[in-house]
Short mmCIF file of C-alpha atoms in Angstrom, two decimals:
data_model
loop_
_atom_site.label_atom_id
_atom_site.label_comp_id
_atom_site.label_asym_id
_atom_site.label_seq_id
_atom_site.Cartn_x
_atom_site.Cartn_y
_atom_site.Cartn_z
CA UNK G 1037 0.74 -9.53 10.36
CA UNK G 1038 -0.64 -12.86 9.07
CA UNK G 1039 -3.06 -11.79 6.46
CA UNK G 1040 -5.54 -9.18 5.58
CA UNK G 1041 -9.12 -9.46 5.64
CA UNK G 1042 -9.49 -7.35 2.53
CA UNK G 1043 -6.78 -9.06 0.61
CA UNK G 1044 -8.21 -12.97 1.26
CA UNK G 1045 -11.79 -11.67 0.24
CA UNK G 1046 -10.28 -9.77 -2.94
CA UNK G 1047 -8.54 -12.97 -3.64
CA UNK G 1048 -11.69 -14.70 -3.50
CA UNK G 1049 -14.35 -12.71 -4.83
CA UNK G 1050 -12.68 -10.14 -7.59
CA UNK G 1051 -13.13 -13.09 -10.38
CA UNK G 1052 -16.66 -14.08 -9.40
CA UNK G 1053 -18.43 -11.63 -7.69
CA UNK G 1054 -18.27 -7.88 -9.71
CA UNK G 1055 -20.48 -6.31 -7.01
CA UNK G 1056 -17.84 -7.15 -4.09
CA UNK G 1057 -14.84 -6.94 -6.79
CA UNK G 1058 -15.90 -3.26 -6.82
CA UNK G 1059 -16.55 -2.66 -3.10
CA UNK G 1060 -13.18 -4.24 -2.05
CA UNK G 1061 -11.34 -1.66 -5.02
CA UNK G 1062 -13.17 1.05 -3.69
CA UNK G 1063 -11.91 0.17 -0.14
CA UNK G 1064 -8.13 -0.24 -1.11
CA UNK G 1065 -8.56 2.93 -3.39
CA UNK G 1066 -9.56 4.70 -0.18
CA UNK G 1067 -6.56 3.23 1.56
CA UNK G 1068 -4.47 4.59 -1.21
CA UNK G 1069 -5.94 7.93 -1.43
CA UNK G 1070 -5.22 8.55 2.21
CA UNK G 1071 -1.29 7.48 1.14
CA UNK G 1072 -1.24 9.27 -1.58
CA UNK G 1073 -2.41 12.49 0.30
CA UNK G 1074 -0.22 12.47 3.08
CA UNK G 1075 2.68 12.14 0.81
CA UNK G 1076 1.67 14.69 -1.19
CA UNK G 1077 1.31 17.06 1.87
CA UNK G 1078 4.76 15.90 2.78
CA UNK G 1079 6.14 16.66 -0.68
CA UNK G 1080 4.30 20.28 -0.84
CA UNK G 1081 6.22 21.05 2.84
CA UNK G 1082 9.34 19.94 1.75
CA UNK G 1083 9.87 16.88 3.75
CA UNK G 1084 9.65 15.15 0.30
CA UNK G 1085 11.70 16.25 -3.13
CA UNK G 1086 9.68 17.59 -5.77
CA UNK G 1087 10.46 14.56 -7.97
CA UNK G 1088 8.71 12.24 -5.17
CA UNK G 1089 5.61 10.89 -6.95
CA UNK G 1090 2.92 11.02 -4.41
CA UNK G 1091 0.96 8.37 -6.44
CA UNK G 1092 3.53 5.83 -7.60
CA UNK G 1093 4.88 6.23 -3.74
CA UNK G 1094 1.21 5.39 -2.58
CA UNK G 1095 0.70 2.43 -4.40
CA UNK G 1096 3.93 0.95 -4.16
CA UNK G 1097 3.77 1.09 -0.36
CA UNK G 1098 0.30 -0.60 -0.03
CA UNK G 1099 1.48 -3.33 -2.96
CA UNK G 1100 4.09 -3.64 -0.20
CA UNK G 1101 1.54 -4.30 2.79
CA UNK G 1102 -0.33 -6.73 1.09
CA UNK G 1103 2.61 -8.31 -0.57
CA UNK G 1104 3.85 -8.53 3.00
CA UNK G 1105 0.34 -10.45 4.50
CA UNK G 1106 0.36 -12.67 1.90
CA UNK G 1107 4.22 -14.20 2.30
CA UNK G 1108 4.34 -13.58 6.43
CA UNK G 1109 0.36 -15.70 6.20
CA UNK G 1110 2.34 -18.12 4.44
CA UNK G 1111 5.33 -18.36 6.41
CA UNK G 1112 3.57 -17.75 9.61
CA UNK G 1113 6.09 -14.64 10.35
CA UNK G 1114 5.78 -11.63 10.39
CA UNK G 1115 9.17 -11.02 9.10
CA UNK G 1116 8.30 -11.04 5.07
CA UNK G 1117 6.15 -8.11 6.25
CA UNK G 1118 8.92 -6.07 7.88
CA UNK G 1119 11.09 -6.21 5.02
CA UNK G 1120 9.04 -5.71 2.44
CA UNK G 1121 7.71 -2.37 4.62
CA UNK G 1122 11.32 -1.54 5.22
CA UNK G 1123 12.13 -1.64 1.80
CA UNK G 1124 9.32 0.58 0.66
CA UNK G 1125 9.76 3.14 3.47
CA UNK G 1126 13.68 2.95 2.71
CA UNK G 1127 12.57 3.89 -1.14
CA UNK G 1128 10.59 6.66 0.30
CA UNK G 1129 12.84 7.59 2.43
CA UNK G 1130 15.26 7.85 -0.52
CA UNK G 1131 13.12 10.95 -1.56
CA UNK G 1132 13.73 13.15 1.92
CA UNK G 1133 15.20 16.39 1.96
CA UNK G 1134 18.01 16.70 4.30
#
């Protein structure tokens, strides 16, 4: 939980380097597909409400994860990661069907 290969080479490279800028968004873009689709699956068999967005969801819970390695890297705890997880699965959560 103290940083994320992807996100110190993004951090790095995006500004200088278009080649690797566009290899690392392609990466998280794949990581955020594969978010987007299971909640999408989980809206379309009602574990989600209809008014879940599958996309903003997605994003917002990977912005989350990499939010989370950058202040836990930083404070050399893993506890910035857990709550900013636990507040984007609580948000999700927020969208469940009872």
């Amino acid at each position: 939980s103290y940083g994320c290969a992807l996100g110190a080479m993004s951090i790095e490279l995006s500004d200088n380097d278009e080649q690797s800028r566009q290899a690392l968004n392609a990466s998280f873009n794949a990581w955020r597909r594969m978010l987007v689709e299971t909640l999408t699956r989980l809206r379309v068999l009602g574990v989600l409400a209809e008014n879940a967005d599958p996309q903003r969801l997605g994003t917002g819970l990977l912005a989350a994860l990499q939010g989370g390695y950058v202040l836990a890297q930083n404070a050399h705890s893993s506890e910035p990661m857990a709550v900013a997880l636990d507040m984007a699965l609580d948000h999700i959560e927020s969208f469940a069907r009872s």
